[in-house]
């Protein structure tokens, strides 16, 4: 049973396209099933997100370079003359990878934008003022930390700036009277919020930069 080309927007293999090719005297493209050891590689190359390629699917020869489409074989006779033998049906190089997608919308071929790491995004522009507080929103509460990067240090910075919540715990301004802070200045810093008789919010820094947040249900 004829199958449609797996590549998005490609109509090869559709009955309507096959009929049109026949009326125009055009040989229909050959459609190849992926070798089992190449399925993952083909899936990476083919820009299709709604479905994964399987060994039952096929990709037509329009998406491969011409060198990977083998239509004949050349061998020598006893006298050393080259004889070209044309295959009745073209075959595909077993290591071929689909790489030509001419009819795809432009958004399929847009390069991925690389998102900056959190540490790179934490470095402020040159207009950062010394000791300017930075608000860190956690849930509906705000913890204020101190920004120590200045205009001069940004220009000469070599490694990403890291704020150590343990050693600078005493410089942190708590957002309200019901917030408390406990720290050993080296391994653990805890922020707690009291609501009634209980702590309803707890933020624990086990490392200087990573926090665990615990919220008590009402």
Phi, psi and omega in degrees: 000129181299144178239154178275148176299136184287339184292134179304143175075346180280131183260004181302132180098343177290140180306319181296319179291321178297320179295320180294318178298320181294319179294327181270359179072027181260132178289126181294146179298147175281144180244130186246137172279146181286138171298147184302325182280358181243002184300314181297320180295317179295321179298323179293321185281325183280121183281073178225126186255343187275346185202147177262142178293140175235175181292344178277343180276171180215156178233132185280165186290351179292345185256012178239153175291152186299329181296338182271352178263112185259115184251350182204172176224139181247130176220168183253143175274187183298331181274357180089008178279138179282133178239128181261121180252118181274129177286147175292330179222130182295153177238164184252139173306127184299341179258010182292148179229129178297133185213000182247117181227073189286335188258008181286147173301154185301330183290342178288335186253011179290135177292147179289135177279129180276122179278135179293151178291158179305324181290324177292324180287340182283344180281118184281162175295179186293346183270013179291133180266151181297136175060027177283126182294148174241128180275128176247112183274125176231109185065231179259008181249165181229130172251134183255122176251166184260126177273117184259358180281128181248175180299322182287319184287331178298320182294326186255009185293139181250313180250156178303139181286133178235130179267125182262106185292335180290306185287337182253020185303322183289345180269359183272126177273118180286147186284351180190169184292338182273002177265142176229161183223137178227134181209151172255007176067010181216316188239335184210134174228130185236132173249130180231150177237129182264130175230108185072239181259359187234161170275114181265346178223138179217127180239118185245122173261107176273328171246165183297342188234354184239131183240149169251134183246130178238129180239130179274129179291147179288000000 
